[in-house]
PDB file of C-alpha atoms in Angstrom:
ATOM      1  CA  MET A   1       0.000   0.000   0.000  1.00 48.00           C
ATOM      2  CA  THR A   2       1.406   3.363  -0.946  1.00 48.00           C
ATOM      3  CA  PRO A   3       1.382   6.269   1.469  1.00 48.00           C
ATOM      4  CA  GLU A   4      -1.039   8.103  -0.772  1.00 47.00           C
ATOM      5  CA  THR A   5      -3.717   5.420  -0.318  1.00 46.00           C
ATOM      6  CA  ASP A   6      -3.490   5.712   3.461  1.00 53.00           C
ATOM      7  CA  VAL A   7      -4.629   9.314   3.340  1.00 52.00           C
ATOM      8  CA  PRO A   8      -8.432   9.679   3.552  1.00 52.00           C
ATOM      9  CA  GLN A   9      -9.746  11.022   0.318  1.00 55.00           C
ATOM     10  CA  PRO A  10     -12.245  13.913   0.452  1.00 54.00           C
ATOM     11  CA  VAL A  11     -15.806  12.948  -0.317  1.00 53.00           C
ATOM     12  CA  ALA A  12     -17.592  15.229  -2.698  1.00 54.00           C
ATOM     13  CA  ALA A  13     -20.672  16.851  -1.230  1.00 53.00           C
ATOM     14  CA  PRO A  14     -23.904  15.856  -2.967  1.00 56.00           C
ATOM     15  CA  VAL A  15     -25.035  18.380  -5.490  1.00 54.00           C
ATOM     16  CA  PRO A  16     -28.466  19.745  -4.500  1.00 54.00           C
ATOM     17  CA  GLN A  17     -31.082  18.889  -7.081  1.00 52.00           C
ATOM     18  CA  PRO A  18     -33.137  21.848  -8.191  1.00 51.00           C
ATOM     19  CA  VAL A  19     -36.771  21.755  -7.103  1.00 49.00           C
ATOM     20  CA  ALA A  20     -39.224  23.183  -9.572  1.00 55.00           C
ATOM     21  CA  ALA A  21     -41.060  26.155  -8.185  1.00 60.00           C
ATOM     22  CA  PRO A  22     -44.835  26.087  -8.410  1.00 63.00           C
ATOM     23  CA  PRO A  23     -46.059  27.930 -11.485  1.00 68.00           C
ATOM     24  CA  PRO A  24     -46.823  31.592 -10.856  1.00 71.00           C
ATOM     25  CA  ASP A  25     -50.327  31.081 -12.241  1.00 84.00           C
ATOM     26  CA  LEU A  26     -51.034  28.094  -9.970  1.00 88.00           C
ATOM     27  CA  ALA A  27     -54.330  29.480  -8.675  1.00 89.00           C
ATOM     28  CA  ALA A  28     -55.656  30.047 -12.197  1.00 93.00           C
ATOM     29  CA  ARG A  29     -54.510  26.633 -13.399  1.00 94.00           C
ATOM     30  CA  ALA A  30     -56.014  24.904 -10.363  1.00 95.00           C
ATOM     31  CA  GLU A  31     -59.280  26.733 -10.893  1.00 96.00           C
ATOM     32  CA  ARG A  32     -59.642  25.068 -14.293  1.00 95.00           C
ATOM     33  CA  HIS A  33     -60.007  21.747 -12.471  1.00 97.00           C
ATOM     34  CA  ARG A  34     -62.662  22.966 -10.022  1.00 97.00           C
ATOM     35  CA  GLY A  35     -65.562  21.344 -11.895  1.00 96.00           C
ATOM     36  CA  GLU A  36     -64.095  17.853 -12.029  1.00 97.00           C
ATOM     37  CA  LEU A  37     -62.831  18.120  -8.444  1.00 98.00           C
ATOM     38  CA  ARG A  38     -66.336  19.076  -7.296  1.00 98.00           C
ATOM     39  CA  VAL A  39     -67.696  15.951  -9.003  1.00 98.00           C
ATOM     40  CA  HIS A  40     -64.965  13.911  -7.296  1.00 98.00           C
ATOM     41  CA  CYS A  41     -65.918  15.304  -3.896  1.00 98.00           C
ATOM     42  CA  TYR A  42     -69.594  14.691  -4.699  1.00 98.00           C
ATOM     43  CA  ARG A  43     -68.913  11.046  -5.477  1.00 98.00           C
ATOM     44  CA  MET A  44     -66.966  10.726  -2.239  1.00 97.00           C
ATOM     45  CA  VAL A  45     -69.627  12.253   0.025  1.00 96.00           C
ATOM     46  CA  GLY A  46     -72.922  11.995  -1.923  1.00 96.00           C
ATOM     47  CA  SER A  47     -74.011  15.557  -1.119  1.00 95.00           C
ATOM     48  CA  TYR A  48     -73.877  18.421  -3.610  1.00 95.00           C
ATOM     49  CA  SER A  49     -73.832  21.126  -0.936  1.00 93.00           C
ATOM     50  CA  ASP A  50     -71.018  19.395   0.971  1.00 95.00           C
ATOM     51  CA  ALA A  51     -69.076  18.909  -2.268  1.00 97.00           C
ATOM     52  CA  GLU A  52     -69.199  22.671  -2.857  1.00 95.00           C
ATOM     53  CA  ASP A  53     -67.580  23.262   0.534  1.00 96.00           C
ATOM     54  CA  LEU A  54     -65.032  20.480   0.105  1.00 98.00           C
ATOM     55  CA  VAL A  55     -63.791  21.634  -3.289  1.00 98.00           C
ATOM     56  CA  GLN A  56     -63.289  25.096  -1.834  1.00 98.00           C
ATOM     57  CA  GLU A  57     -61.267  23.576   1.029  1.00 98.00           C
ATOM     58  CA  THR A  58     -59.257  21.679  -1.593  1.00 98.00           C
ATOM     59  CA  MET A  59     -58.319  24.917  -3.336  1.00 97.00           C
ATOM     60  CA  ILE A  60     -57.317  26.522  -0.040  1.00 96.00           C
ATOM     61  CA  ARG A  61     -55.119  23.572   0.947  1.00 97.00           C
ATOM     62  CA  ALA A  62     -53.547  23.456  -2.505  1.00 96.00           C
ATOM     63  CA  TRP A  63     -52.537  27.090  -2.229  1.00 95.00           C
ATOM     64  CA  ARG A  64     -51.118  26.593   1.255  1.00 95.00           C
ATOM     65  CA  LYS A  65     -49.133  23.539   0.113  1.00 94.00           C
ATOM     66  CA  ARG A  66     -48.092  25.001  -3.226  1.00 93.00           C
ATOM     67  CA  GLU A  67     -44.384  24.569  -2.467  1.00 92.00           C
ATOM     68  CA  GLN A  68     -44.964  20.779  -2.359  1.00 92.00           C
ATOM     69  CA  LEU A  69     -45.886  20.696  -6.039  1.00 93.00           C
ATOM     70  CA  THR A  70     -42.505  19.619  -7.367  1.00 88.00           C
ATOM     71  CA  ASP A  71     -43.723  18.874 -10.890  1.00 92.00           C
ATOM     72  CA  PRO A  72     -46.194  21.411 -12.316  1.00 90.00           C
ATOM     73  CA  GLU A  73     -47.085  18.894 -15.031  1.00 91.00           C
ATOM     74  CA  ARG A  74     -48.587  16.698 -12.299  1.00 93.00           C
ATOM     75  CA  LEU A  75     -50.954  19.411 -11.077  1.00 96.00           C
ATOM     76  CA  ARG A  76     -54.164  17.493 -11.777  1.00 96.00           C
ATOM     77  CA  ALA A  77     -53.067  14.323  -9.954  1.00 95.00           C
ATOM     78  CA  TRP A  78     -51.752  16.463  -7.072  1.00 97.00           C
ATOM     79  CA  LEU A  79     -55.096  18.243  -6.757  1.00 97.00           C
ATOM     80  CA  TYR A  80     -56.983  14.941  -6.758  1.00 98.00           C
ATOM     81  CA  ARG A  81     -54.711  13.718  -3.980  1.00 97.00           C
ATOM     82  CA  ILE A  82     -55.510  16.782  -1.899  1.00 98.00           C
ATOM     83  CA  ALA A  83     -59.248  16.591  -2.661  1.00 98.00           C
ATOM     84  CA  THR A  84     -59.366  12.922  -1.652  1.00 98.00           C
ATOM     85  CA  ARG A  85     -57.621  13.696   1.629  1.00 97.00           C
ATOM     86  CA  VAL A  86     -60.055  16.575   2.277  1.00 98.00           C
ATOM     87  CA  CYS A  87     -62.999  14.210   1.750  1.00 97.00           C
ATOM     88  CA  LEU A  88     -61.521  11.481   3.942  1.00 96.00           C
ATOM     89  CA  ASP A  89     -60.921  14.013   6.709  1.00 95.00           C
ATOM     90  CA  PHE A  90     -64.533  15.148   6.386  1.00 95.00           C
ATOM     91  CA  LEU A  91     -65.892  11.606   6.420  1.00 94.00           C
ATOM     92  CA  GLY A  92     -63.816  10.773   9.463  1.00 90.00           C
ATOM     93  CA  GLY A  93     -64.892  13.833  11.408  1.00 81.00           C
ATOM     94  CA  PRO A  94     -67.780  14.397  13.789  1.00 70.00           C
ATOM     95  CA  ALA A  95     -69.462  17.132  11.746  1.00 55.00           C
ATOM     96  CA  ARG A  96     -72.138  14.875  10.282  1.00 56.00           C
ATOM     97  CA  SER A  97     -73.273  11.322  10.737  1.00 57.00           C
ATOM     98  CA  ARG A  98     -72.465   9.239   7.676  1.00 63.00           C
ATOM     99  CA  GLU A  99     -73.956   5.970   8.851  1.00 70.00           C
ATOM    100  CA  VAL A 100     -76.469   4.491   6.443  1.00 80.00           C
ATOM    101  CA  VAL A 101     -79.828   3.545   7.916  1.00 78.00           C
ATOM    102  CA  THR A 102     -81.774   0.332   7.464  1.00 73.00           C
ATOM    103  CA  ALA A 103     -84.384   0.589   4.724  1.00 75.00           C
ATOM    104  CA  ASP A 104     -85.680  -1.398   1.784  1.00 76.00           C
ATOM    105  CA  SER A 105     -83.845   0.769  -0.739  1.00 86.00           C
ATOM    106  CA  VAL A 106     -80.150   1.576  -1.196  1.00 88.00           C
ATOM    107  CA  ILE A 107     -81.087   5.164  -2.038  1.00 91.00           C
ATOM    108  CA  ALA A 108     -83.399   5.598   0.943  1.00 88.00           C
ATOM    109  CA  GLU A 109     -80.659   4.393   3.275  1.00 89.00           C
ATOM    110  CA  VAL A 110     -78.427   7.344   2.373  1.00 92.00           C
ATOM    111  CA  ARG A 111     -80.104  10.225   4.190  1.00 90.00           C
ATOM    112  CA  TRP A 112     -77.668  12.900   2.980  1.00 93.00           C
ATOM    113  CA  LEU A 113     -77.965  12.089  -0.742  1.00 95.00           C
ATOM    114  CA  GLU A 114     -78.584  15.125  -2.986  1.00 95.00           C
ATOM    115  CA  PRO A 115     -78.925  15.477  -6.769  1.00 95.00           C
ATOM    116  CA  TYR A 116     -76.219  17.055  -8.938  1.00 96.00           C
ATOM    117  CA  PRO A 117     -77.240  19.510 -11.687  1.00 92.00           C
ATOM    118  CA  ASP A 118     -76.371  18.357 -15.200  1.00 93.00           C
ATOM    119  CA  SER A 119     -75.477  21.922 -16.159  1.00 90.00           C
ATOM    120  CA  LEU A 120     -72.363  21.605 -13.976  1.00 92.00           C
ATOM    121  CA  LEU A 121     -71.284  18.208 -15.316  1.00 92.00           C
ATOM    122  CA  ASP A 122     -68.535  17.868 -17.875  1.00 85.00           C
ATOM    123  CA  GLY A 123     -69.870  16.518 -21.152  1.00 81.00           C
ATOM    124  CA  ALA A 124     -67.731  13.377 -20.923  1.00 84.00           C
ATOM    125  CA  ILE A 125     -69.088  12.182 -17.575  1.00 91.00           C
ATOM    126  CA  ALA A 126     -71.140   9.035 -18.127  1.00 88.00           C
ATOM    127  CA  ARG A 127     -74.390   8.293 -16.327  1.00 90.00           C
ATOM    128  CA  GLU A 128     -73.056   5.034 -14.930  1.00 90.00           C
ATOM    129  CA  THR A 129     -70.600   6.943 -12.697  1.00 93.00           C
ATOM    130  CA  ILE A 130     -72.947   9.732 -11.549  1.00 95.00           C
ATOM    131  CA  GLU A 131     -76.481   8.283 -11.440  1.00 94.00           C
ATOM    132  CA  LEU A 132     -78.213   8.279  -8.064  1.00 95.00           C
ATOM    133  CA  ALA A 133     -78.185   4.483  -7.729  1.00 92.00           C
ATOM    134  CA  TYR A 134     -74.404   4.414  -8.147  1.00 94.00           C
ATOM    135  CA  LEU A 135     -73.870   7.355  -5.784  1.00 95.00           C
ATOM    136  CA  ALA A 136     -76.021   5.738  -3.108  1.00 94.00           C
ATOM    137  CA  ALA A 137     -74.349   2.337  -3.531  1.00 94.00           C
ATOM    138  CA  ILE A 138     -70.810   3.620  -3.058  1.00 96.00           C
ATOM    139  CA  GLN A 139     -71.863   5.470   0.107  1.00 94.00           C
ATOM    140  CA  HIS A 140     -72.216   2.005   1.643  1.00 93.00           C
ATOM    141  CA  LEU A 141     -68.472   1.445   1.203  1.00 95.00           C
ATOM    142  CA  PRO A 142     -65.960   2.386   3.903  1.00 94.00           C
ATOM    143  CA  PRO A 143     -64.434   5.771   2.940  1.00 95.00           C
ATOM    144  CA  ARG A 144     -61.002   4.457   1.921  1.00 96.00           C
ATOM    145  CA  GLN A 145     -62.526   1.641  -0.145  1.00 97.00           C
ATOM    146  CA  ARG A 146     -64.756   4.249  -1.760  1.00 97.00           C
ATOM    147  CA  ALA A 147     -61.715   6.374  -2.587  1.00 98.00           C
ATOM    148  CA  VAL A 148     -59.895   3.372  -4.089  1.00 98.00           C
ATOM    149  CA  LEU A 149     -62.889   2.499  -6.253  1.00 98.00           C
ATOM    150  CA  ILE A 150     -63.341   6.055  -7.531  1.00 98.00           C
ATOM    151  CA  LEU A 151     -59.655   6.661  -8.218  1.00 98.00           C
ATOM    152  CA  ARG A 152     -59.138   3.305  -9.942  1.00 97.00           C
ATOM    153  CA  ASP A 153     -62.414   2.467 -11.704  1.00 96.00           C
ATOM    154  CA  VAL A 154     -63.882   5.910 -12.368  1.00 96.00           C
ATOM    155  CA  LEU A 155     -60.824   8.120 -12.858  1.00 96.00           C
ATOM    156  CA  GLY A 156     -58.485   5.421 -14.145  1.00 96.00           C
ATOM    157  CA  PHE A 157     -55.580   6.182 -11.808  1.00 97.00           C
ATOM    158  CA  PRO A 158     -52.845   3.495 -11.831  1.00 97.00           C
ATOM    159  CA  ALA A 159     -52.604   1.332  -8.722  1.00 97.00           C
ATOM    160  CA  GLU A 160     -49.235   2.870  -7.788  1.00 97.00           C
ATOM    161  CA  GLU A 161     -50.582   6.419  -8.023  1.00 96.00           C
ATOM    162  CA  THR A 162     -53.684   5.475  -6.034  1.00 97.00           C
ATOM    163  CA  ALA A 163     -51.503   3.933  -3.352  1.00 97.00           C
ATOM    164  CA  THR A 164     -49.433   7.110  -3.129  1.00 94.00           C
ATOM    165  CA  ALA A 165     -52.516   9.315  -2.926  1.00 94.00           C
ATOM    166  CA  LEU A 166     -54.028   7.235  -0.120  1.00 96.00           C
ATOM    167  CA  GLU A 167     -50.763   6.347   1.631  1.00 94.00           C
ATOM    168  CA  MET A 168     -51.473   2.660   1.170  1.00 96.00           C
ATOM    169  CA  SER A 169     -49.528  -0.245  -0.266  1.00 97.00           C
ATOM    170  CA  VAL A 170     -50.283  -1.360  -3.813  1.00 97.00           C
ATOM    171  CA  ALA A 171     -51.411  -4.723  -2.418  1.00 98.00           C
ATOM    172  CA  ALA A 172     -53.869  -2.962  -0.083  1.00 97.00           C
ATOM    173  CA  VAL A 173     -55.223  -0.920  -2.995  1.00 98.00           C
ATOM    174  CA  LYS A 174     -55.818  -4.053  -5.077  1.00 97.00           C
ATOM    175  CA  SER A 175     -57.489  -5.845  -2.172  1.00 97.00           C
ATOM    176  CA  GLY A 176     -59.683  -2.841  -1.372  1.00 97.00           C
ATOM    177  CA  LEU A 177     -60.757  -2.561  -4.990  1.00 98.00           C
ATOM    178  CA  GLN A 178     -61.808  -6.213  -5.114  1.00 97.00           C
ATOM    179  CA  ARG A 179     -63.891  -5.848  -1.961  1.00 97.00           C
ATOM    180  CA  ALA A 180     -65.486  -2.621  -3.203  1.00 97.00           C
ATOM    181  CA  ARG A 181     -66.473  -4.172  -6.520  1.00 96.00           C
ATOM    182  CA  ALA A 182     -67.998  -7.179  -4.752  1.00 95.00           C
ATOM    183  CA  THR A 183     -70.091  -4.917  -2.527  1.00 93.00           C
ATOM    184  CA  LEU A 184     -71.340  -2.877  -5.481  1.00 92.00           C
ATOM    185  CA  ARG A 185     -72.570  -5.968  -7.280  1.00 90.00           C
ATOM    186  CA  THR A 186     -75.003  -6.556  -4.412  1.00 89.00           C
ATOM    187  CA  ARG A 187     -76.172  -2.931  -4.230  1.00 88.00           C
ATOM    188  CA  LEU A 188     -76.768  -1.783  -7.807  1.00 86.00           C
ATOM    189  CA  PRO A 189     -79.986  -2.349  -9.827  1.00 77.00           C
ATOM    190  CA  GLU A 190     -79.934  -5.527 -11.899  1.00 72.00           C
ATOM    191  CA  ARG A 191     -80.483  -3.705 -15.181  1.00 61.00           C
ATOM    192  CA  ARG A 192     -78.013  -0.920 -14.538  1.00 62.00           C
ATOM    193  CA  ALA A 193     -75.637  -2.325 -17.177  1.00 57.00           C
ATOM    194  CA  ASP A 194     -78.273  -1.544 -19.820  1.00 56.00           C
ATOM    195  CA  TRP A 195     -77.739   2.167 -19.239  1.00 53.00           C
ATOM    196  CA  GLY A 196     -74.228   2.039 -20.657  1.00 56.00           C
ATOM    197  CA  PRO A 197     -72.053   5.130 -21.005  1.00 62.00           C
ATOM    198  CA  ALA A 198     -74.880   7.536 -21.908  1.00 70.00           C
ATOM    199  CA  THR A 199     -74.312  11.167 -21.000  1.00 75.00           C
ATOM    200  CA  GLU A 200     -77.953  12.265 -21.187  1.00 83.00           C
ATOM    201  CA  PRO A 201     -81.449  10.729 -21.152  1.00 89.00           C
ATOM    202  CA  ASN A 202     -82.399   9.093 -24.442  1.00 91.00           C
ATOM    203  CA  ALA A 203     -85.409   9.951 -26.609  1.00 93.00           C
ATOM    204  CA  SER A 204     -87.649   7.294 -25.018  1.00 94.00           C
ATOM    205  CA  GLU A 205     -86.836   8.535 -21.518  1.00 95.00           C
ATOM    206  CA  ARG A 206     -87.556  12.119 -22.518  1.00 96.00           C
ATOM    207  CA  GLU A 207     -90.934  11.146 -23.955  1.00 97.00           C
ATOM    208  CA  THR A 208     -91.836   9.325 -20.735  1.00 97.00           C
ATOM    209  CA  LEU A 209     -90.726  12.374 -18.760  1.00 98.00           C
ATOM    210  CA  ARG A 210     -92.926  14.666 -20.863  1.00 97.00           C
ATOM    211  CA  ALA A 211     -95.894  12.363 -20.246  1.00 98.00           C
ATOM    212  CA  TYR A 212     -95.108  12.362 -16.516  1.00 98.00           C
ATOM    213  CA  VAL A 213     -95.000  16.176 -16.464  1.00 97.00           C
ATOM    214  CA  ARG A 214     -98.337  16.422 -18.309  1.00 97.00           C
ATOM    215  CA  ALA A 215    -100.011  13.941 -15.991  1.00 96.00           C
ATOM    216  CA  SER A 216     -98.655  15.761 -12.918  1.00 94.00           C
ATOM    217  CA  ARG A 217     -99.833  19.117 -14.250  1.00 93.00           C
ATOM    218  CA  ASP A 218    -103.285  17.754 -14.940  1.00 94.00           C
ATOM    219  CA  ALA A 219    -103.441  15.777 -11.661  1.00 93.00           C
ATOM    220  CA  ASP A 220    -104.353  12.846 -13.900  1.00 95.00           C
ATOM    221  CA  LEU A 221    -104.072   9.724 -11.766  1.00 96.00           C
ATOM    222  CA  SER A 222    -105.134   7.482 -14.641  1.00 96.00           C
ATOM    223  CA  ALA A 223    -102.267   8.736 -16.795  1.00 97.00           C
ATOM    224  CA  LEU A 224     -99.821   8.436 -13.897  1.00 97.00           C
ATOM    225  CA  THR A 225    -100.995   4.880 -13.289  1.00 97.00           C
ATOM    226  CA  ALA A 226    -100.222   3.989 -16.903  1.00 98.00           C
ATOM    227  CA  LEU A 227     -96.688   5.418 -16.567  1.00 98.00           C
ATOM    228  CA  LEU A 228     -95.719   3.439 -13.462  1.00 98.00           C
ATOM    229  CA  ARG A 229     -94.411  -0.100 -13.481  1.00 97.00           C
ATOM    230  CA  ALA A 230     -96.355  -2.422 -11.217  1.00 97.00           C
ATOM    231  CA  ASP A 231     -93.237  -2.868  -9.067  1.00 96.00           C
ATOM    232  CA  ALA A 232     -92.256   0.822  -9.137  1.00 97.00           C
ATOM    233  CA  ARG A 233     -90.644   2.300  -6.048  1.00 96.00           C
ATOM    234  CA  GLN A 234     -90.595   5.819  -4.622  1.00 97.00           C
ATOM    235  CA  THR A 235     -87.988   6.892  -2.069  1.00 96.00           C
ATOM    236  CA  MET A 236     -87.618  10.170  -0.190  1.00 94.00           C
ATOM    237  CA  PRO A 237     -84.212  10.953   1.271  1.00 89.00           C
ATOM    238  CA  PRO A 238     -83.488  12.230   3.883  1.00 88.00           C
ATOM    239  CA  ALA A 239     -86.664  10.823   5.456  1.00 87.00           C
ATOM    240  CA  SER A 240     -85.681   7.232   4.488  1.00 85.00           C
ATOM    241  CA  LEU A 241     -89.250   6.658   3.298  1.00 91.00           C
ATOM    242  CA  VAL A 242     -89.898   3.868   0.790  1.00 94.00           C
ATOM    243  CA  TYR A 243     -93.142   3.203  -1.080  1.00 96.00           C
ATOM    244  CA  GLU A 244     -93.107  -0.161  -2.811  1.00 96.00           C
ATOM    245  CA  GLY A 245     -95.351  -0.822  -5.792  1.00 97.00           C
ATOM    246  CA  ARG A 246     -97.652   1.209  -8.003  1.00 97.00           C
ATOM    247  CA  ALA A 247    -100.590   0.962  -5.593  1.00 97.00           C
ATOM    248  CA  ALA A 248     -98.587   2.342  -2.659  1.00 97.00           C
ATOM    249  CA  ILE A 249     -97.311   5.261  -4.745  1.00 97.00           C
ATOM    250  CA  LEU A 250    -100.786   6.142  -5.983  1.00 97.00           C
ATOM    251  CA  ASP A 251    -102.151   5.991  -2.431  1.00 96.00           C
ATOM    252  CA  LEU A 252     -99.471   8.536  -1.505  1.00 95.00           C
ATOM    253  CA  TRP A 253    -100.313  10.877  -4.403  1.00 96.00           C
ATOM    254  CA  ARG A 254    -104.107  10.651  -4.423  1.00 96.00           C
ATOM    255  CA  PRO A 255    -104.885  12.927  -1.437  1.00 94.00           C
ATOM    256  CA  VAL A 256    -102.715  15.798  -2.732  1.00 94.00           C
ATOM    257  CA  LEU A 257    -103.877  15.564  -6.346  1.00 95.00           C
ATOM    258  CA  GLU A 258    -107.627  15.194  -6.064  1.00 91.00           C
ATOM    259  CA  GLY A 259    -110.544  15.586  -3.695  1.00 89.00           C
ATOM    260  CA  SER A 260    -111.412  18.345  -1.266  1.00 88.00           C
ATOM    261  CA  ALA A 261    -108.002  18.173   0.458  1.00 89.00           C
ATOM    262  CA  ARG A 262    -105.919  18.451  -2.715  1.00 93.00           C
ATOM    263  CA  TRP A 263    -103.070  20.920  -2.451  1.00 95.00           C
ATOM    264  CA  GLY A 264    -104.051  23.100  -5.390  1.00 95.00           C
ATOM    265  CA  GLU A 265    -103.085  23.652  -9.017  1.00 96.00           C
ATOM    266  CA  TRP A 266     -99.933  21.874 -10.158  1.00 96.00           C
ATOM    267  CA  ARG A 267     -97.123  22.771 -12.563  1.00 96.00           C
ATOM    268  CA  SER A 268     -94.039  20.706 -13.401  1.00 95.00           C
ATOM    269  CA  VAL A 269     -90.767  21.718 -15.077  1.00 94.00           C
ATOM    270  CA  GLU A 270     -88.548  19.177 -16.852  1.00 95.00           C
ATOM    271  CA  ILE A 271     -84.942  18.939 -15.660  1.00 95.00           C
ATOM    272  CA  THR A 272     -82.002  16.541 -15.857  1.00 94.00           C
ATOM    273  CA  VAL A 273     -79.820  15.783 -12.845  1.00 95.00           C
ATOM    274  CA  ASN A 274     -77.217  13.031 -12.470  1.00 96.00           C
ATOM    275  CA  ARG A 275     -77.793  12.304 -16.173  1.00 94.00           C
ATOM    276  CA  GLN A 276     -81.350  11.240 -15.307  1.00 95.00           C
ATOM    277  CA  PRO A 277     -84.701  12.752 -16.282  1.00 96.00           C
ATOM    278  CA  GLY A 278     -86.522  14.642 -13.567  1.00 97.00           C
ATOM    279  CA  ALA A 279     -89.208  17.193 -12.798  1.00 97.00           C
ATOM    280  CA  VAL A 280     -89.561  20.068 -10.377  1.00 97.00           C
ATOM    281  CA  ASN A 281     -93.118  20.152  -9.050  1.00 97.00           C
ATOM    282  CA  TYR A 282     -94.806  23.422  -8.097  1.00 97.00           C
ATOM    283  CA  VAL A 283     -98.246  23.929  -6.576  1.00 97.00           C
ATOM    284  CA  ARG A 284    -100.443  27.013  -6.263  1.00 97.00           C
ATOM    285  CA  ALA A 285    -102.642  26.715  -3.225  1.00 95.00           C
ATOM    286  CA  PRO A 286    -106.151  28.199  -3.229  1.00 92.00           C
ATOM    287  CA  ARG A 287    -106.046  32.012  -2.950  1.00 92.00           C
ATOM    288  CA  ASP A 288    -102.271  32.009  -3.513  1.00 95.00           C
ATOM    289  CA  GLU A 289    -100.851  34.156  -6.321  1.00 95.00           C
ATOM    290  CA  VAL A 290     -97.757  32.072  -7.129  1.00 97.00           C
ATOM    291  CA  PHE A 291     -96.758  28.461  -7.650  1.00 98.00           C
ATOM    292  CA  ARG A 292     -94.357  27.291  -4.945  1.00 98.00           C
ATOM    293  CA  ALA A 293     -91.844  24.455  -5.372  1.00 98.00           C
ATOM    294  CA  VAL A 294     -92.691  21.409  -3.289  1.00 97.00           C
ATOM    295  CA  ASN A 295     -90.240  18.746  -4.490  1.00 96.00           C
ATOM    296  CA  ILE A 296     -87.968  17.350  -7.178  1.00 97.00           C
ATOM    297  CA  ASP A 297     -88.695  13.937  -8.691  1.00 98.00           C
ATOM    298  CA  VAL A 298     -85.757  12.119 -10.317  1.00 97.00           C
ATOM    299  CA  LEU A 299     -86.856   9.186 -12.467  1.00 97.00           C
ATOM    300  CA  ARG A 300     -85.327   5.865 -13.394  1.00 95.00           C
ATOM    301  CA  ILE A 301     -87.092   4.720 -16.543  1.00 95.00           C
ATOM    302  CA  GLU A 302     -87.030   1.216 -17.999  1.00 92.00           C
ATOM    303  CA  ASP A 303     -88.782   0.205 -21.231  1.00 93.00           C
ATOM    304  CA  GLY A 304     -90.767   3.434 -21.306  1.00 95.00           C
ATOM    305  CA  LEU A 305     -92.133   3.073 -17.775  1.00 97.00           C
ATOM    306  CA  VAL A 306     -91.109   4.690 -14.494  1.00 97.00           C
ATOM    307  CA  ALA A 307     -89.314   2.086 -12.397  1.00 95.00           C
ATOM    308  CA  GLU A 308     -88.156   4.345  -9.569  1.00 95.00           C
ATOM    309  CA  ILE A 309     -88.796   7.867  -8.317  1.00 97.00           C
ATOM    310  CA  THR A 310     -86.383   9.566  -5.942  1.00 97.00           C
ATOM    311  CA  THR A 311     -88.018  12.615  -4.395  1.00 97.00           C
ATOM    312  CA  PHE A 312     -85.988  15.472  -2.906  1.00 96.00           C
ATOM    313  CA  GLY A 313     -87.053  18.665  -1.206  1.00 95.00           C
ATOM    314  CA  PRO A 314     -86.823  21.994  -3.081  1.00 95.00           C
ATOM    315  CA  GLU A 315     -83.769  23.273  -1.169  1.00 91.00           C
ATOM    316  CA  ILE A 316     -81.369  22.329  -3.978  1.00 87.00           C
ATOM    317  CA  LEU A 317     -83.244  24.401  -6.597  1.00 93.00           C
ATOM    318  CA  PRO A 318     -81.021  27.515  -6.386  1.00 91.00           C
ATOM    319  CA  ALA A 319     -78.032  25.359  -7.428  1.00 84.00           C
ATOM    320  CA  LEU A 320     -80.060  24.128 -10.404  1.00 84.00           C
ATOM    321  CA  GLU A 321     -80.701  27.772 -11.312  1.00 86.00           C
ATOM    322  CA  LEU A 322     -84.416  27.165 -10.943  1.00 90.00           C
ATOM    323  CA  PRO A 323     -86.764  29.392  -8.946  1.00 95.00           C
ATOM    324  CA  LEU A 324     -88.521  28.456  -5.734  1.00 97.00           C
ATOM    325  CA  THR A 325     -91.660  30.190  -7.004  1.00 97.00           C
ATOM    326  CA  ILE A 326     -93.127  30.759 -10.475  1.00 94.00           C
TER     327      ILE A 326
END
């Protein structure tokens, strides 16, 4: 060994790797994703009004953590990661009970379920990932399973990226996805696959909706009877009420549509929410000068007949840009 080799050699200090600064227009670029992030939050929590608050919290957190965005080209995935964490924090908090109740309908069991206006949906969003039956079914999943399912099956995130977003192992992500899919198969309507990737009601559904609106306006129970399947169901979240069968639904409607105790003169306005046909129902009571909104009916139509009606209160109307009175 030569003397030179006995002398400790200096070790070069590691060269710091440059970290990309967040883009100066981060807020504006993030804002372009607000719509899809709101839909993501809505899928996670099932409530339109809560989704509005959660997407705003997402934007606030993103701005506060802007220095953590090391790759501006990954902005969208980074925002989804933050939004998912915001939703999981919300679902794990004490602010609101998220326990489903026992009822004879998946939709009725989700008391906080609210419709989502089609006017705020991106044109590419398919009904099968936003319809009420799907939204209600995934609310039965534990929050992290729900997040795995949405990130993997709806948004198409790779397993590795999903694992990073949720701070899980890839194996845990794959296992959670299998369990979530198995649960959904027991919760979704049998004929849901027939709906396919449609992004709006088809011509047959629209014709049935028009007939439903006419019959409601005219308080025509005979016409309404002809539009309902014999095994039709009506649910009313958040009351968790379920009316099974055509006869039960007609017994519910009859006192408010006809006879001395009827509510008054009816008007209905066609709408679409969650890619499904629906109607806002207004009534003008005797001696009243205006029609006042009483509810929103969202329809599931099969073979030209109404198979299911989900009835919501009128509180969501301002978000649909529809008036409470006409």
